[in-house]
PDB file of C-alpha atoms and ligand atoms in Angstrom:
ATOM      1  CA  MET A   1      28.212 -45.000 -20.782  1.00  0.00           C
ATOM      2  CA  GLY A   2      29.411 -44.747 -24.369  1.00  0.00           C
ATOM      3  CA  LYS A   3      31.020 -42.151 -26.593  1.00  0.00           C
ATOM      4  CA  TYR A   4      27.766 -40.411 -27.513  1.00  0.00           C
ATOM      5  CA  ASN A   5      25.191 -38.883 -25.177  1.00  0.00           C
ATOM      6  CA  LEU A   6      21.749 -37.354 -25.470  1.00  0.00           C
ATOM      7  CA  PRO A   7      22.127 -33.581 -25.782  1.00  0.00           C
ATOM      8  CA  GLU A   8      20.455 -31.409 -23.169  1.00  0.00           C
ATOM      9  CA  LEU A   9      17.015 -30.301 -24.322  1.00  0.00           C
ATOM     10  CA  GLN A  10      16.965 -26.500 -24.096  1.00  0.00           C
ATOM     11  CA  TYR A  11      13.238 -26.319 -23.276  1.00  0.00           C
ATOM     12  CA  SER A  12      10.613 -28.329 -21.405  1.00  0.00           C
ATOM     13  CA  TYR A  13       8.585 -31.115 -23.010  1.00  0.00           C
ATOM     14  CA  ASP A  14       5.499 -28.871 -23.084  1.00  0.00           C
ATOM     15  CA  ALA A  15       7.305 -25.810 -24.522  1.00  0.00           C
ATOM     16  CA  LEU A  16       6.158 -26.457 -28.082  1.00  0.00           C
ATOM     17  CA  GLU A  17       2.472 -26.924 -27.201  1.00  0.00           C
ATOM     18  CA  PRO A  18       0.002 -26.815 -28.827  1.00  0.00           C
ATOM     19  CA  TYR A  19       1.933 -27.497 -32.036  1.00  0.00           C
ATOM     20  CA  ILE A  20       4.009 -30.404 -30.758  1.00  0.00           C
ATOM     21  CA  ASP A  21       2.466 -32.009 -27.684  1.00  0.00           C
ATOM     22  CA  ALA A  22       4.365 -32.795 -24.488  1.00  0.00           C
ATOM     23  CA  THR A  23       3.758 -36.553 -24.646  1.00  0.00           C
ATOM     24  CA  THR A  24       5.168 -36.781 -28.156  1.00  0.00           C
ATOM     25  CA  MET A  25       8.173 -34.663 -27.141  1.00  0.00           C
ATOM     26  CA  LYS A  26       8.855 -36.788 -24.068  1.00  0.00           C
ATOM     27  CA  ILE A  27       8.674 -40.113 -25.906  1.00  0.00           C
ATOM     28  CA  HIS A  28      10.472 -38.784 -28.966  1.00  0.00           C
ATOM     29  CA  PHE A  29      13.394 -37.366 -26.975  1.00  0.00           C
ATOM     30  CA  SER A  30      13.733 -39.713 -24.000  1.00  0.00           C
ATOM     31  CA  LYS A  31      12.870 -42.969 -25.800  1.00  0.00           C
ATOM     32  CA  HIS A  32      13.449 -42.660 -29.549  1.00  0.00           C
ATOM     33  CA  HIS A  33      16.499 -40.390 -29.530  1.00  0.00           C
ATOM     34  CA  ALA A  34      17.918 -42.191 -26.493  1.00  0.00           C
ATOM     35  CA  ALA A  35      17.627 -45.481 -28.364  1.00  0.00           C
ATOM     36  CA  TYR A  36      19.561 -44.084 -31.352  1.00  0.00           C
ATOM     37  CA  VAL A  37      22.329 -42.964 -28.978  1.00  0.00           C
ATOM     38  CA  ASN A  38      22.486 -46.313 -27.163  1.00  0.00           C
ATOM     39  CA  ASN A  39      22.364 -48.340 -30.367  1.00  0.00           C
ATOM     40  CA  LEU A  40      25.070 -46.152 -31.939  1.00  0.00           C
ATOM     41  CA  ASN A  41      27.318 -46.616 -28.913  1.00  0.00           C
ATOM     42  CA  ASN A  42      26.772 -50.370 -28.982  1.00  0.00           C
ATOM     43  CA  ALA A  43      27.378 -50.577 -32.738  1.00  0.00           C
ATOM     44  CA  ILE A  44      30.765 -48.806 -32.621  1.00  0.00           C
ATOM     45  CA  ALA A  45      32.009 -50.201 -29.295  1.00  0.00           C
ATOM     46  CA  GLY A  46      35.361 -51.896 -29.697  1.00  0.00           C
ATOM     47  CA  THR A  47      35.627 -51.074 -33.417  1.00  0.00           C
ATOM     48  CA  GLU A  48      37.818 -48.593 -35.316  1.00  0.00           C
ATOM     49  CA  LEU A  49      34.691 -46.471 -35.854  1.00  0.00           C
ATOM     50  CA  GLU A  50      34.912 -45.381 -32.209  1.00  0.00           C
ATOM     51  CA  SER A  51      37.815 -43.053 -33.046  1.00  0.00           C
ATOM     52  CA  LYS A  52      35.951 -41.186 -35.797  1.00  0.00           C
ATOM     53  CA  SER A  53      33.775 -38.109 -35.352  1.00  0.00           C
ATOM     54  CA  LEU A  54      30.068 -38.373 -36.070  1.00  0.00           C
ATOM     55  CA  GLU A  55      30.516 -36.154 -39.153  1.00  0.00           C
ATOM     56  CA  GLU A  56      33.268 -38.484 -40.420  1.00  0.00           C
ATOM     57  CA  LEU A  57      30.994 -41.475 -39.938  1.00  0.00           C
ATOM     58  CA  LEU A  58      28.120 -39.822 -41.828  1.00  0.00           C
ATOM     59  CA  ALA A  59      30.399 -38.824 -44.705  1.00  0.00           C
ATOM     60  CA  SER A  60      31.281 -42.486 -45.238  1.00  0.00           C
ATOM     61  CA  ALA A  61      27.780 -43.874 -44.687  1.00  0.00           C
ATOM     62  CA  ALA A  62      27.917 -46.111 -47.778  1.00  0.00           C
ATOM     63  CA  MET A  63      30.618 -48.233 -46.158  1.00  0.00           C
ATOM     64  CA  LEU A  64      29.140 -48.314 -42.655  1.00  0.00           C
ATOM     65  CA  PRO A  65      27.362 -51.200 -40.976  1.00  0.00           C
ATOM     66  CA  THR A  66      23.603 -50.528 -41.239  1.00  0.00           C
ATOM     67  CA  ALA A  67      23.275 -50.029 -37.472  1.00  0.00           C
ATOM     68  CA  VAL A  68      25.902 -47.268 -37.482  1.00  0.00           C
ATOM     69  CA  ARG A  69      24.369 -45.513 -40.501  1.00  0.00           C
ATOM     70  CA  ASN A  70      20.825 -45.625 -39.067  1.00  0.00           C
ATOM     71  CA  ASN A  71      21.645 -44.771 -35.465  1.00  0.00           C
ATOM     72  CA  GLY A  72      24.430 -42.294 -36.275  1.00  0.00           C
ATOM     73  CA  GLY A  73      22.036 -40.515 -38.611  1.00  0.00           C
ATOM     74  CA  GLY A  74      19.305 -40.733 -35.989  1.00  0.00           C
ATOM     75  CA  HIS A  75      21.530 -39.138 -33.352  1.00  0.00           C
ATOM     76  CA  PHE A  76      22.693 -36.320 -35.641  1.00  0.00           C
ATOM     77  CA  ASN A  77      19.234 -35.608 -37.095  1.00  0.00           C
ATOM     78  CA  HIS A  78      17.425 -35.437 -33.770  1.00  0.00           C
ATOM     79  CA  SER A  79      20.145 -33.298 -32.154  1.00  0.00           C
ATOM     80  CA  LEU A  80      19.703 -30.809 -35.017  1.00  0.00           C
ATOM     81  CA  PHE A  81      15.896 -31.027 -34.853  1.00  0.00           C
ATOM     82  CA  TRP A  82      15.666 -30.102 -31.137  1.00  0.00           C
ATOM     83  CA  SER A  83      18.100 -27.222 -31.614  1.00  0.00           C
ATOM     84  CA  ILE A  84      16.127 -25.441 -34.335  1.00  0.00           C
ATOM     85  CA  MET A  85      12.837 -25.308 -32.402  1.00  0.00           C
ATOM     86  CA  GLY A  86      11.827 -23.331 -29.321  1.00  0.00           C
ATOM     87  CA  LYS A  87       9.083 -21.798 -27.240  1.00  0.00           C
ATOM     88  CA  ASN A  88       7.330 -18.712 -28.673  1.00  0.00           C
ATOM     89  CA  LYS A  89       9.272 -18.967 -31.941  1.00  0.00           C
ATOM     90  CA  GLY A  90       8.020 -19.216 -35.518  1.00  0.00           C
ATOM     91  CA  GLY A  91       7.611 -16.134 -37.662  1.00  0.00           C
ATOM     92  CA  VAL A  92      10.050 -15.538 -40.476  1.00  0.00           C
ATOM     93  CA  PRO A  93      13.845 -15.434 -40.756  1.00  0.00           C
ATOM     94  CA  SER A  94      15.737 -12.141 -40.785  1.00  0.00           C
ATOM     95  CA  GLY A  95      19.082 -10.804 -41.985  1.00  0.00           C
ATOM     96  CA  LYS A  96      21.251 -12.612 -44.497  1.00  0.00           C
ATOM     97  CA  LEU A  97      19.282 -15.864 -44.263  1.00  0.00           C
ATOM     98  CA  ALA A  98      16.054 -14.031 -45.152  1.00  0.00           C
ATOM     99  CA  THR A  99      17.774 -12.372 -48.108  1.00  0.00           C
ATOM    100  CA  GLU A 100      19.175 -15.676 -49.344  1.00  0.00           C
ATOM    101  CA  ILE A 101      15.847 -17.500 -48.951  1.00  0.00           C
ATOM    102  CA  ASN A 102      14.194 -14.788 -51.043  1.00  0.00           C
ATOM    103  CA  SER A 103      16.975 -15.056 -53.598  1.00  0.00           C
ATOM    104  CA  ALA A 104      16.911 -18.876 -53.802  1.00  0.00           C
ATOM    105  CA  PHE A 105      13.139 -19.462 -53.686  1.00  0.00           C
ATOM    106  CA  GLY A 106      11.621 -16.136 -54.756  1.00  0.00           C
ATOM    107  CA  SER A 107       9.936 -15.504 -51.397  1.00  0.00           C
ATOM    108  CA  PHE A 108       9.582 -16.982 -47.927  1.00  0.00           C
ATOM    109  CA  GLU A 109       6.115 -18.300 -48.900  1.00  0.00           C
ATOM    110  CA  ASN A 110       7.620 -20.090 -51.893  1.00  0.00           C
ATOM    111  CA  PHE A 111      10.272 -21.645 -49.678  1.00  0.00           C
ATOM    112  CA  LYS A 112       7.626 -22.705 -47.153  1.00  0.00           C
ATOM    113  CA  ASN A 113       5.508 -24.293 -49.889  1.00  0.00           C
ATOM    114  CA  ASP A 114       8.507 -26.081 -51.390  1.00  0.00           C
ATOM    115  CA  PHE A 115       9.710 -27.382 -48.014  1.00  0.00           C
ATOM    116  CA  SER A 116       6.193 -28.401 -46.921  1.00  0.00           C
ATOM    117  CA  LYS A 117       5.489 -30.261 -50.162  1.00  0.00           C
ATOM    118  CA  THR A 118       8.825 -32.047 -49.924  1.00  0.00           C
ATOM    119  CA  ALA A 119       8.078 -33.079 -46.322  1.00  0.00           C
ATOM    120  CA  ALA A 120       4.519 -34.153 -47.136  1.00  0.00           C
ATOM    121  CA  THR A 121       5.505 -36.284 -50.123  1.00  0.00           C
ATOM    122  CA  ARG A 122       8.444 -38.139 -48.524  1.00  0.00           C
ATOM    123  CA  PHE A 123       7.131 -41.704 -48.803  1.00  0.00           C
ATOM    124  CA  GLY A 124       7.242 -43.565 -45.493  1.00  0.00           C
ATOM    125  CA  SER A 125       9.740 -42.440 -42.871  1.00  0.00           C
ATOM    126  CA  GLY A 126      12.330 -39.725 -43.368  1.00  0.00           C
ATOM    127  CA  TRP A 127      13.268 -36.084 -43.118  1.00  0.00           C
ATOM    128  CA  ALA A 128      12.873 -32.816 -45.018  1.00  0.00           C
ATOM    129  CA  TRP A 129      15.829 -30.428 -45.118  1.00  0.00           C
ATOM    130  CA  LEU A 130      16.926 -26.907 -45.884  1.00  0.00           C
ATOM    131  CA  LEU A 131      20.582 -27.283 -46.741  1.00  0.00           C
ATOM    132  CA  VAL A 132      23.558 -25.308 -47.977  1.00  0.00           C
ATOM    133  CA  LYS A 133      25.416 -26.623 -51.004  1.00  0.00           C
ATOM    134  CA  ASN A 134      28.286 -24.578 -52.417  1.00  0.00           C
ATOM    135  CA  GLY A 135      26.877 -21.514 -50.676  1.00  0.00           C
ATOM    136  CA  LYS A 136      23.388 -22.034 -52.151  1.00  0.00           C
ATOM    137  CA  LEU A 137      20.193 -22.877 -50.257  1.00  0.00           C
ATOM    138  CA  LEU A 138      18.271 -25.956 -51.381  1.00  0.00           C
ATOM    139  CA  VAL A 139      15.391 -28.112 -50.143  1.00  0.00           C
ATOM    140  CA  SER A 140      15.597 -31.906 -50.117  1.00  0.00           C
ATOM    141  CA  SER A 141      14.363 -34.986 -48.335  1.00  0.00           C
ATOM    142  CA  THR A 142      16.019 -38.231 -47.282  1.00  0.00           C
ATOM    143  CA  PRO A 143      14.605 -41.634 -46.300  1.00  0.00           C
ATOM    144  CA  ASN A 144      14.913 -43.261 -42.870  1.00  0.00           C
ATOM    145  CA  GLN A 145      17.652 -41.550 -40.794  1.00  0.00           C
ATOM    146  CA  ASP A 146      19.803 -40.516 -43.755  1.00  0.00           C
ATOM    147  CA  ASN A 147      20.765 -36.841 -44.126  1.00  0.00           C
ATOM    148  CA  PRO A 148      22.537 -34.502 -46.580  1.00  0.00           C
ATOM    149  CA  LEU A 149      25.915 -35.020 -44.858  1.00  0.00           C
ATOM    150  CA  MET A 150      25.914 -38.631 -46.033  1.00  0.00           C
ATOM    151  CA  ASP A 151      27.779 -39.711 -49.151  1.00  0.00           C
ATOM    152  CA  VAL A 152      24.662 -41.709 -50.081  1.00  0.00           C
ATOM    153  CA  ALA A 153      22.383 -38.630 -50.145  1.00  0.00           C
ATOM    154  CA  GLU A 154      20.936 -37.676 -53.542  1.00  0.00           C
ATOM    155  CA  LEU A 155      21.579 -34.025 -52.665  1.00  0.00           C
ATOM    156  CA  LYS A 156      24.646 -33.522 -50.487  1.00  0.00           C
ATOM    157  CA  GLY A 157      25.291 -30.420 -48.400  1.00  0.00           C
ATOM    158  CA  ILE A 158      25.125 -29.012 -44.897  1.00  0.00           C
ATOM    159  CA  PRO A 159      21.646 -29.219 -43.320  1.00  0.00           C
ATOM    160  CA  ILE A 160      20.594 -26.104 -41.377  1.00  0.00           C
ATOM    161  CA  LEU A 161      16.900 -26.945 -40.846  1.00  0.00           C
ATOM    162  CA  GLY A 162      15.357 -30.401 -40.605  1.00  0.00           C
ATOM    163  CA  LEU A 163      11.883 -31.784 -40.058  1.00  0.00           C
ATOM    164  CA  ASP A 164      11.273 -35.310 -38.818  1.00  0.00           C
ATOM    165  CA  VAL A 165       8.346 -36.830 -40.740  1.00  0.00           C
ATOM    166  CA  TRP A 166       8.499 -40.288 -39.165  1.00  0.00           C
ATOM    167  CA  GLU A 167       5.055 -41.161 -37.795  1.00  0.00           C
ATOM    168  CA  HIS A 168       6.526 -41.270 -34.258  1.00  0.00           C
ATOM    169  CA  ALA A 169       7.088 -37.503 -34.588  1.00  0.00           C
ATOM    170  CA  TYR A 170       3.412 -36.629 -35.027  1.00  0.00           C
ATOM    171  CA  TYR A 171       1.035 -39.598 -34.884  1.00  0.00           C
ATOM    172  CA  LEU A 172      -0.180 -39.215 -31.267  1.00  0.00           C
ATOM    173  CA  LYS A 173      -1.514 -35.728 -31.981  1.00  0.00           C
ATOM    174  CA  TYR A 174      -2.043 -35.639 -35.723  1.00  0.00           C
ATOM    175  CA  GLN A 175      -2.628 -39.312 -36.659  1.00  0.00           C
ATOM    176  CA  ASN A 176      -2.522 -39.402 -40.486  1.00  0.00           C
ATOM    177  CA  ARG A 177      -2.600 -35.611 -40.880  1.00  0.00           C
ATOM    178  CA  ARG A 178       1.060 -35.088 -41.726  1.00  0.00           C
ATOM    179  CA  PRO A 179       0.415 -31.828 -43.661  1.00  0.00           C
ATOM    180  CA  GLU A 180      -1.141 -30.262 -40.530  1.00  0.00           C
ATOM    181  CA  TYR A 181       1.930 -31.234 -38.475  1.00  0.00           C
ATOM    182  CA  ILE A 182       4.165 -29.692 -41.147  1.00  0.00           C
ATOM    183  CA  GLU A 183       2.116 -26.469 -41.189  1.00  0.00           C
ATOM    184  CA  ASN A 184       2.352 -26.215 -37.389  1.00  0.00           C
ATOM    185  CA  PHE A 185       6.099 -26.902 -37.386  1.00  0.00           C
ATOM    186  CA  PHE A 186       6.507 -23.401 -38.828  1.00  0.00           C
ATOM    187  CA  ASN A 187       5.135 -22.020 -35.517  1.00  0.00           C
ATOM    188  CA  VAL A 188       8.039 -23.471 -33.524  1.00  0.00           C
ATOM    189  CA  ILE A 189      11.049 -22.921 -35.825  1.00  0.00           C
ATOM    190  CA  ASP A 190      13.798 -20.919 -34.100  1.00  0.00           C
ATOM    191  CA  TRP A 191      15.034 -18.893 -37.074  1.00  0.00           C
ATOM    192  CA  ASP A 192      17.881 -17.369 -35.050  1.00  0.00           C
ATOM    193  CA  ALA A 193      19.214 -20.885 -34.462  1.00  0.00           C
ATOM    194  CA  VAL A 194      18.823 -21.680 -38.184  1.00  0.00           C
ATOM    195  CA  SER A 195      20.643 -18.435 -39.068  1.00  0.00           C
ATOM    196  CA  LYS A 196      23.558 -19.411 -36.828  1.00  0.00           C
ATOM    197  CA  ARG A 197      23.801 -22.775 -38.567  1.00  0.00           C
ATOM    198  CA  TYR A 198      23.622 -20.978 -41.925  1.00  0.00           C
ATOM    199  CA  GLU A 199      26.496 -18.617 -41.039  1.00  0.00           C
ATOM    200  CA  LYS A 200      28.556 -21.580 -39.831  1.00  0.00           C
ATOM    201  CA  ALA A 201      27.830 -23.562 -42.997  1.00  0.00           C
ATOM    202  CA  LEU A 202      29.112 -20.798 -45.286  1.00  0.00           C
TER     203      LEU A 202
HETATM  204 MN1   MN B 301      12.265 -39.038 -34.754  1.00  0.00          MN
END
């Protein structure tokens, strides 16, 4: 046992079917995410990094050993990813988040197009984000397991929605059809969970 643990998944592996299949969910959560947690624990064990919070580690990513940056990012990113999806979700945001998305992007459709294009064009492995920077909503992407909390990110801020576009996230079901996976992701987004992260980020 180490400092970090897998979070509890708030739904079953088949809850996001048919958009994200149960086999992908099971392997992604219980193998990939578990490996990031184990490798992070091993990388910090017995070092001064053990006493820092995950957010503190990410904020100083430039100075971290590669294993801590990659696996710390992997643990944070996947924990966020599971928390902003759910069964029978999708649709559109409401309340203040909806207002701010309209204000920042012109419309929800514009936001969706911007986010989807950003996710589709991330070369190789990485993530697409909706983030809050100085109270403003922005879309970005990061390579590998980097994220907007890292000092090395091109666009820094607080991520409130993230999409994993590593091939392990979609290849079993979608093979090379990343845009189809991205389109279907919008059917499982839990906008209430994203709204809560938005309120907290402000
Ligand atoms: Mn992943």
